[in-house]
Amino acid sequence: MIRLLTSFFIILSFLMISCTTEADSIVVDFGADYSVLVSDDFPTISDNELNVEVLYTGCEPNHEFNLEYTEINENEFEVWLNKLTPNEDCEDSFQEVRVFTLPGELEEGKIIFLGPNIEIVLKESE
């Protein structure tokens, strides 16, 4: 009987440890290599637009980025950029300001911006 109870508690403990919420299972994909430059001016949100200064290396400028986001709590969002243009063998550096229109569901609530090198609250809940 003791072995049965011990086995039951071991299995129950394993099941409790292996359970995760959807927010716990979100993996942020930043895409190809880049950095976010942090200053008094960037990153910021203005007029429902995210303004970010990025730095990356490559052969040509104007690499493609997508704005990604997920709701981590009610009215609390994490947003990040996914760099779609793959890493290139050239070592030229490009520093660019990018502007992204925020989706409507992010107009209200807290916004946390994630980058490969930063995590910063850009907007508190209203």
Short mmCIF file of N, CA and C in Angstrom, two decimals:
data_model
loop_
_atom_site.label_atom_id
_atom_site.label_comp_id
_atom_site.label_asym_id
_atom_site.label_seq_id
_atom_site.Cartn_x
_atom_site.Cartn_y
_atom_site.Cartn_z
N MET A 1 0.82 -1.20 0.00
CA MET A 1 0.00 0.00 0.00
C MET A 1 0.87 1.27 0.00
N ILE A 2 1.97 1.23 0.76
CA ILE A 2 2.86 2.38 0.82
C ILE A 2 3.51 2.61 -0.53
N ARG A 3 3.89 1.54 -1.22
CA ARG A 3 4.47 1.69 -2.56
C ARG A 3 3.47 2.31 -3.52
N LEU A 4 2.21 1.90 -3.42
CA LEU A 4 1.17 2.45 -4.29
C LEU A 4 0.99 3.94 -4.02
N LEU A 5 0.94 4.35 -2.76
CA LEU A 5 0.81 5.76 -2.42
C LEU A 5 2.03 6.56 -2.86
N THR A 6 3.21 6.01 -2.67
CA THR A 6 4.43 6.68 -3.09
C THR A 6 4.44 6.87 -4.61
N SER A 7 4.07 5.83 -5.34
CA SER A 7 4.00 5.93 -6.80
C SER A 7 2.98 6.98 -7.22
N PHE A 8 1.84 6.98 -6.55
CA PHE A 8 0.79 7.96 -6.86
C PHE A 8 1.30 9.39 -6.68
N PHE A 9 1.98 9.66 -5.56
CA PHE A 9 2.49 11.00 -5.29
C PHE A 9 3.61 11.40 -6.25
N ILE A 10 4.43 10.45 -6.64
CA ILE A 10 5.48 10.74 -7.62
C ILE A 10 4.87 11.12 -8.96
N ILE A 11 3.88 10.35 -9.40
CA ILE A 11 3.21 10.65 -10.67
C ILE A 11 2.48 11.98 -10.58
N LEU A 12 1.79 12.22 -9.48
CA LEU A 12 1.07 13.48 -9.29
C LEU A 12 2.04 14.67 -9.31
N SER A 13 3.17 14.53 -8.65
CA SER A 13 4.18 15.60 -8.63
C SER A 13 4.71 15.87 -10.03
N PHE A 14 4.99 14.82 -10.77
CA PHE A 14 5.47 14.96 -12.14
C PHE A 14 4.45 15.70 -13.00
N LEU A 15 3.18 15.34 -12.88
CA LEU A 15 2.13 15.99 -13.66
C LEU A 15 2.00 17.46 -13.30
N MET A 16 2.10 17.79 -12.03
CA MET A 16 1.99 19.19 -11.61
C MET A 16 3.16 20.01 -12.12
N ILE A 17 4.35 19.44 -12.11
CA ILE A 17 5.54 20.15 -12.59
C ILE A 17 5.48 20.36 -14.09
N SER A 18 4.95 19.38 -14.82
CA SER A 18 4.95 19.46 -16.27
C SER A 18 3.83 20.33 -16.83
N CYS A 19 2.88 20.74 -16.02
CA CYS A 19 1.80 21.59 -16.49
C CYS A 19 2.32 23.02 -16.64
N THR A 20 2.00 23.64 -17.77
CA THR A 20 2.37 25.03 -17.99
C THR A 20 1.18 25.78 -18.55
N THR A 21 1.19 27.08 -18.36
CA THR A 21 0.15 27.89 -18.97
C THR A 21 0.59 28.28 -20.36
N GLU A 22 -0.33 28.82 -21.14
CA GLU A 22 0.01 29.25 -22.50
C GLU A 22 1.09 30.32 -22.47
N ALA A 23 1.02 31.25 -21.52
CA ALA A 23 2.02 32.32 -21.44
C ALA A 23 3.39 31.75 -21.12
N ASP A 24 3.46 30.68 -20.31
CA ASP A 24 4.74 30.07 -19.98
C ASP A 24 5.38 29.42 -21.20
N SER A 25 4.56 28.97 -22.15
CA SER A 25 5.09 28.21 -23.27
C SER A 25 5.46 29.08 -24.47
N ILE A 26 5.24 30.39 -24.40
CA ILE A 26 5.57 31.29 -25.49
C ILE A 26 7.08 31.43 -25.60
N VAL A 27 7.60 31.19 -26.79
CA VAL A 27 9.02 31.37 -27.05
C VAL A 27 9.15 32.55 -28.01
N VAL A 28 9.90 33.53 -27.59
CA VAL A 28 10.10 34.72 -28.41
C VAL A 28 11.15 34.41 -29.48
N ASP A 29 10.79 34.64 -30.73
CA ASP A 29 11.70 34.42 -31.85
C ASP A 29 12.09 35.78 -32.41
N PHE A 30 13.33 36.19 -32.17
CA PHE A 30 13.81 37.48 -32.67
C PHE A 30 14.30 37.38 -34.11
N GLY A 31 14.36 36.18 -34.66
CA GLY A 31 14.81 36.00 -36.04
C GLY A 31 16.32 36.10 -36.13
N ALA A 32 16.80 36.68 -37.23
CA ALA A 32 18.24 36.83 -37.45
C ALA A 32 18.82 37.83 -36.45
N ASP A 33 20.13 37.91 -36.37
CA ASP A 33 20.83 38.73 -35.38
C ASP A 33 20.61 40.23 -35.58
N TYR A 34 20.30 40.91 -34.49
CA TYR A 34 20.23 42.37 -34.46
C TYR A 34 20.24 42.81 -33.01
N SER A 35 20.42 44.10 -32.78
CA SER A 35 20.34 44.69 -31.45
C SER A 35 19.40 45.88 -31.50
N VAL A 36 18.82 46.18 -30.37
CA VAL A 36 17.99 47.38 -30.22
C VAL A 36 18.84 48.42 -29.50
N LEU A 37 18.92 49.62 -30.08
CA LEU A 37 19.65 50.71 -29.44
C LEU A 37 18.71 51.44 -28.51
N VAL A 38 19.14 51.63 -27.29
CA VAL A 38 18.31 52.25 -26.26
C VAL A 38 18.83 53.65 -25.98
N SER A 39 17.92 54.63 -26.04
CA SER A 39 18.26 56.02 -25.74
C SER A 39 17.02 56.69 -25.15
N ASP A 40 17.10 58.00 -24.92
CA ASP A 40 15.93 58.73 -24.44
C ASP A 40 14.83 58.76 -25.50
N ASP A 41 15.21 58.63 -26.76
CA ASP A 41 14.25 58.72 -27.86
C ASP A 41 13.72 57.37 -28.34
N PHE A 42 14.45 56.30 -28.08
CA PHE A 42 14.06 54.99 -28.60
C PHE A 42 14.34 53.89 -27.59
N PRO A 43 13.57 52.84 -27.54
CA PRO A 43 12.27 52.66 -28.19
C PRO A 43 11.19 53.45 -27.46
N THR A 44 10.19 53.88 -28.21
CA THR A 44 9.06 54.64 -27.66
C THR A 44 7.79 54.27 -28.41
N ILE A 45 6.67 54.65 -27.79
CA ILE A 45 5.37 54.55 -28.45
C ILE A 45 4.82 55.96 -28.56
N SER A 46 4.42 56.33 -29.77
CA SER A 46 3.85 57.64 -30.02
C SER A 46 2.76 57.50 -31.07
N ASP A 47 1.58 58.07 -30.78
CA ASP A 47 0.46 58.01 -31.73
C ASP A 47 0.21 56.59 -32.23
N ASN A 48 0.18 55.63 -31.30
CA ASN A 48 -0.08 54.22 -31.61
C ASN A 48 0.96 53.61 -32.57
N GLU A 49 2.18 54.16 -32.53
CA GLU A 49 3.27 53.61 -33.32
C GLU A 49 4.46 53.29 -32.42
N LEU A 50 5.07 52.17 -32.69
CA LEU A 50 6.29 51.78 -31.99
C LEU A 50 7.48 52.28 -32.81
N ASN A 51 8.33 53.06 -32.18
CA ASN A 51 9.53 53.60 -32.82
C ASN A 51 10.75 52.93 -32.19
N VAL A 52 11.54 52.25 -33.01
CA VAL A 52 12.67 51.46 -32.53
C VAL A 52 13.89 51.75 -33.39
N GLU A 53 15.04 51.88 -32.73
CA GLU A 53 16.29 52.01 -33.47
C GLU A 53 17.01 50.67 -33.39
N VAL A 54 17.32 50.10 -34.56
CA VAL A 54 17.97 48.78 -34.62
C VAL A 54 19.37 48.90 -35.21
N LEU A 55 20.19 47.94 -34.87
CA LEU A 55 21.55 47.85 -35.39
C LEU A 55 21.77 46.40 -35.82
N TYR A 56 22.27 46.22 -37.04
CA TYR A 56 22.56 44.88 -37.54
C TYR A 56 23.68 44.96 -38.56
N THR A 57 24.25 43.82 -38.90
CA THR A 57 25.28 43.75 -39.92
C THR A 57 24.74 43.01 -41.13
N GLY A 58 25.37 43.27 -42.27
CA GLY A 58 24.95 42.60 -43.49
C GLY A 58 25.62 43.23 -44.70
N CYS A 59 25.10 42.90 -45.88
CA CYS A 59 25.65 43.41 -47.13
C CYS A 59 24.93 44.68 -47.60
N GLU A 60 23.65 44.77 -47.31
CA GLU A 60 22.81 45.89 -47.74
C GLU A 60 21.93 46.34 -46.58
N PRO A 61 21.49 47.61 -46.57
CA PRO A 61 20.56 48.07 -45.54
C PRO A 61 19.12 47.62 -45.85
N ASN A 62 18.19 48.12 -45.06
CA ASN A 62 16.75 47.90 -45.24
C ASN A 62 16.34 46.45 -45.08
N HIS A 63 16.89 45.79 -44.07
CA HIS A 63 16.47 44.43 -43.78
C HIS A 63 15.02 44.44 -43.29
N GLU A 64 14.33 43.34 -43.48
CA GLU A 64 12.90 43.27 -43.17
C GLU A 64 12.67 42.77 -41.74
N PHE A 65 11.78 43.47 -41.03
CA PHE A 65 11.38 43.13 -39.67
C PHE A 65 9.85 43.03 -39.62
N ASN A 66 9.35 42.13 -38.79
CA ASN A 66 7.92 42.05 -38.48
C ASN A 66 7.71 42.38 -37.02
N LEU A 67 6.60 43.04 -36.71
CA LEU A 67 6.22 43.28 -35.33
C LEU A 67 5.41 42.08 -34.85
N GLU A 68 5.82 41.48 -33.75
CA GLU A 68 5.14 40.33 -33.16
C GLU A 68 4.68 40.71 -31.76
N TYR A 69 3.65 40.05 -31.26
CA TYR A 69 3.20 40.32 -29.89
C TYR A 69 2.40 39.14 -29.35
N THR A 70 2.26 39.14 -28.04
CA THR A 70 1.43 38.15 -27.37
C THR A 70 0.85 38.79 -26.11
N GLU A 71 -0.34 38.36 -25.73
CA GLU A 71 -0.94 38.83 -24.48
C GLU A 71 -0.48 37.90 -23.38
N ILE A 72 0.20 38.44 -22.38
CA ILE A 72 0.73 37.61 -21.30
C ILE A 72 -0.19 37.60 -20.08
N ASN A 73 -0.97 38.63 -19.92
CA ASN A 73 -2.01 38.75 -18.89
C ASN A 73 -3.11 39.59 -19.50
N GLU A 74 -4.22 39.69 -18.80
CA GLU A 74 -5.30 40.51 -19.31
C GLU A 74 -4.82 41.95 -19.45
N ASN A 75 -4.91 42.50 -20.66
CA ASN A 75 -4.46 43.86 -20.99
C ASN A 75 -2.97 44.09 -20.69
N GLU A 76 -2.16 43.06 -20.83
CA GLU A 76 -0.72 43.18 -20.69
C GLU A 76 -0.08 42.40 -21.84
N PHE A 77 0.74 43.10 -22.64
CA PHE A 77 1.29 42.52 -23.86
C PHE A 77 2.80 42.61 -23.88
N GLU A 78 3.42 41.62 -24.50
CA GLU A 78 4.82 41.68 -24.85
C GLU A 78 4.89 41.85 -26.36
N VAL A 79 5.73 42.78 -26.81
CA VAL A 79 5.93 43.01 -28.24
C VAL A 79 7.42 42.91 -28.55
N TRP A 80 7.74 42.46 -29.74
CA TRP A 80 9.13 42.33 -30.16
C TRP A 80 9.20 42.35 -31.68
N LEU A 81 10.41 42.49 -32.18
CA LEU A 81 10.65 42.46 -33.62
C LEU A 81 11.26 41.12 -33.99
N ASN A 82 10.79 40.59 -35.10
CA ASN A 82 11.37 39.38 -35.69
C ASN A 82 12.07 39.81 -36.97
N LYS A 83 13.39 39.65 -37.03
CA LYS A 83 14.16 40.04 -38.21
C LYS A 83 14.08 38.92 -39.23
N LEU A 84 13.38 39.20 -40.34
CA LEU A 84 13.13 38.20 -41.37
C LEU A 84 14.31 38.01 -42.31
N THR A 85 15.04 39.09 -42.59
CA THR A 85 16.19 38.98 -43.48
C THR A 85 17.26 38.16 -42.77
N PRO A 86 17.71 37.08 -43.39
CA PRO A 86 18.70 36.23 -42.71
C PRO A 86 20.05 36.93 -42.53
N ASN A 87 20.84 36.39 -41.61
CA ASN A 87 22.21 36.88 -41.42
C ASN A 87 22.97 36.76 -42.74
N GLU A 88 23.83 37.74 -43.00
CA GLU A 88 24.62 37.75 -44.22
C GLU A 88 26.10 37.75 -43.85
N ASP A 89 26.94 37.28 -44.77
CA ASP A 89 28.37 37.16 -44.51
C ASP A 89 29.09 38.51 -44.46
N CYS A 90 28.51 39.56 -45.03
CA CYS A 90 29.13 40.88 -45.01
C CYS A 90 29.11 41.45 -43.60
N GLU A 91 30.06 42.31 -43.29
CA GLU A 91 30.17 42.87 -41.94
C GLU A 91 29.88 44.37 -41.90
N ASP A 92 29.22 44.93 -42.92
CA ASP A 92 28.83 46.33 -42.85
C ASP A 92 27.77 46.48 -41.76
N SER A 93 27.81 47.59 -41.02
CA SER A 93 26.83 47.84 -39.95
C SER A 93 25.79 48.83 -40.43
N PHE A 94 24.56 48.58 -40.05
CA PHE A 94 23.46 49.46 -40.41
C PHE A 94 22.67 49.80 -39.16
N GLN A 95 22.46 51.09 -38.97
CA GLN A 95 21.70 51.61 -37.83
C GLN A 95 20.51 52.34 -38.41
N GLU A 96 19.30 51.86 -38.09
CA GLU A 96 18.08 52.41 -38.69
C GLU A 96 16.98 52.57 -37.66
N VAL A 97 16.17 53.60 -37.85
CA VAL A 97 14.97 53.77 -37.05
C VAL A 97 13.82 53.13 -37.81
N ARG A 98 13.09 52.28 -37.14
CA ARG A 98 11.94 51.61 -37.73
C ARG A 98 10.68 52.02 -36.98
N VAL A 99 9.58 52.17 -37.72
CA VAL A 99 8.30 52.56 -37.15
C VAL A 99 7.27 51.50 -37.51
N PHE A 100 6.54 51.01 -36.50
CA PHE A 100 5.53 49.97 -36.69
C PHE A 100 4.21 50.43 -36.08
N THR A 101 3.13 50.34 -36.83
CA THR A 101 1.80 50.64 -36.30
C THR A 101 1.38 49.50 -35.40
N LEU A 102 0.96 49.84 -34.18
CA LEU A 102 0.53 48.82 -33.23
C LEU A 102 -0.88 48.34 -33.58
N PRO A 103 -1.13 47.04 -33.49
CA PRO A 103 -2.49 46.52 -33.73
C PRO A 103 -3.48 47.12 -32.73
N GLY A 104 -4.74 47.19 -33.12
CA GLY A 104 -5.78 47.82 -32.31
C GLY A 104 -5.88 47.27 -30.90
N GLU A 105 -5.69 45.96 -30.72
CA GLU A 105 -5.84 45.36 -29.38
C GLU A 105 -4.75 45.83 -28.42
N LEU A 106 -3.70 46.47 -28.91
CA LEU A 106 -2.65 46.98 -28.03
C LEU A 106 -2.84 48.45 -27.66
N GLU A 107 -3.96 49.05 -28.11
CA GLU A 107 -4.19 50.47 -27.80
C GLU A 107 -4.36 50.71 -26.32
N GLU A 108 -4.94 49.75 -25.61
CA GLU A 108 -5.11 49.88 -24.16
C GLU A 108 -4.32 48.78 -23.49
N GLY A 109 -3.76 49.08 -22.36
CA GLY A 109 -3.04 48.07 -21.60
C GLY A 109 -1.56 48.35 -21.52
N LYS A 110 -0.90 47.50 -20.78
CA LYS A 110 0.54 47.61 -20.57
C LYS A 110 1.28 46.97 -21.74
N ILE A 111 2.35 47.63 -22.19
CA ILE A 111 3.16 47.09 -23.28
C ILE A 111 4.61 46.99 -22.81
N ILE A 112 5.12 45.77 -22.89
CA ILE A 112 6.51 45.48 -22.56
C ILE A 112 7.21 45.17 -23.87
N PHE A 113 8.26 45.93 -24.18
CA PHE A 113 9.01 45.69 -25.41
C PHE A 113 10.20 44.80 -25.10
N LEU A 114 10.34 43.73 -25.88
CA LEU A 114 11.46 42.80 -25.74
C LEU A 114 12.38 42.94 -26.94
N GLY A 115 13.65 42.88 -26.69
CA GLY A 115 14.64 42.84 -27.76
C GLY A 115 15.67 41.80 -27.40
N PRO A 116 16.52 41.45 -28.34
CA PRO A 116 17.55 40.45 -28.02
C PRO A 116 18.44 40.89 -26.86
N ASN A 117 18.50 42.20 -26.63
CA ASN A 117 19.38 42.74 -25.60
C ASN A 117 18.66 43.59 -24.55
N ILE A 118 17.32 43.70 -24.62
CA ILE A 118 16.61 44.55 -23.64
C ILE A 118 15.22 43.99 -23.32
N GLU A 119 14.69 44.48 -22.21
CA GLU A 119 13.28 44.32 -21.85
C GLU A 119 12.90 45.60 -21.14
N ILE A 120 11.89 46.32 -21.70
CA ILE A 120 11.55 47.63 -21.17
C ILE A 120 10.03 47.85 -21.27
N VAL A 121 9.46 48.43 -20.22
CA VAL A 121 8.04 48.78 -20.23
C VAL A 121 7.91 50.10 -20.98
N LEU A 122 7.12 50.07 -22.07
CA LEU A 122 6.93 51.28 -22.87
C LEU A 122 5.64 51.99 -22.54
N LYS A 123 4.67 51.25 -22.00
CA LYS A 123 3.38 51.86 -21.69
C LYS A 123 2.76 51.09 -20.54
N GLU A 124 2.28 51.83 -19.55
CA GLU A 124 1.58 51.23 -18.41
C GLU A 124 0.09 51.11 -18.75
N SER A 125 -0.61 50.28 -18.01
CA SER A 125 -2.07 50.14 -18.19
C SER A 125 -2.75 51.46 -17.92
N GLU A 126 -3.77 51.71 -18.71
CA GLU A 126 -4.51 52.97 -18.53
C GLU A 126 -5.68 52.79 -17.61
#
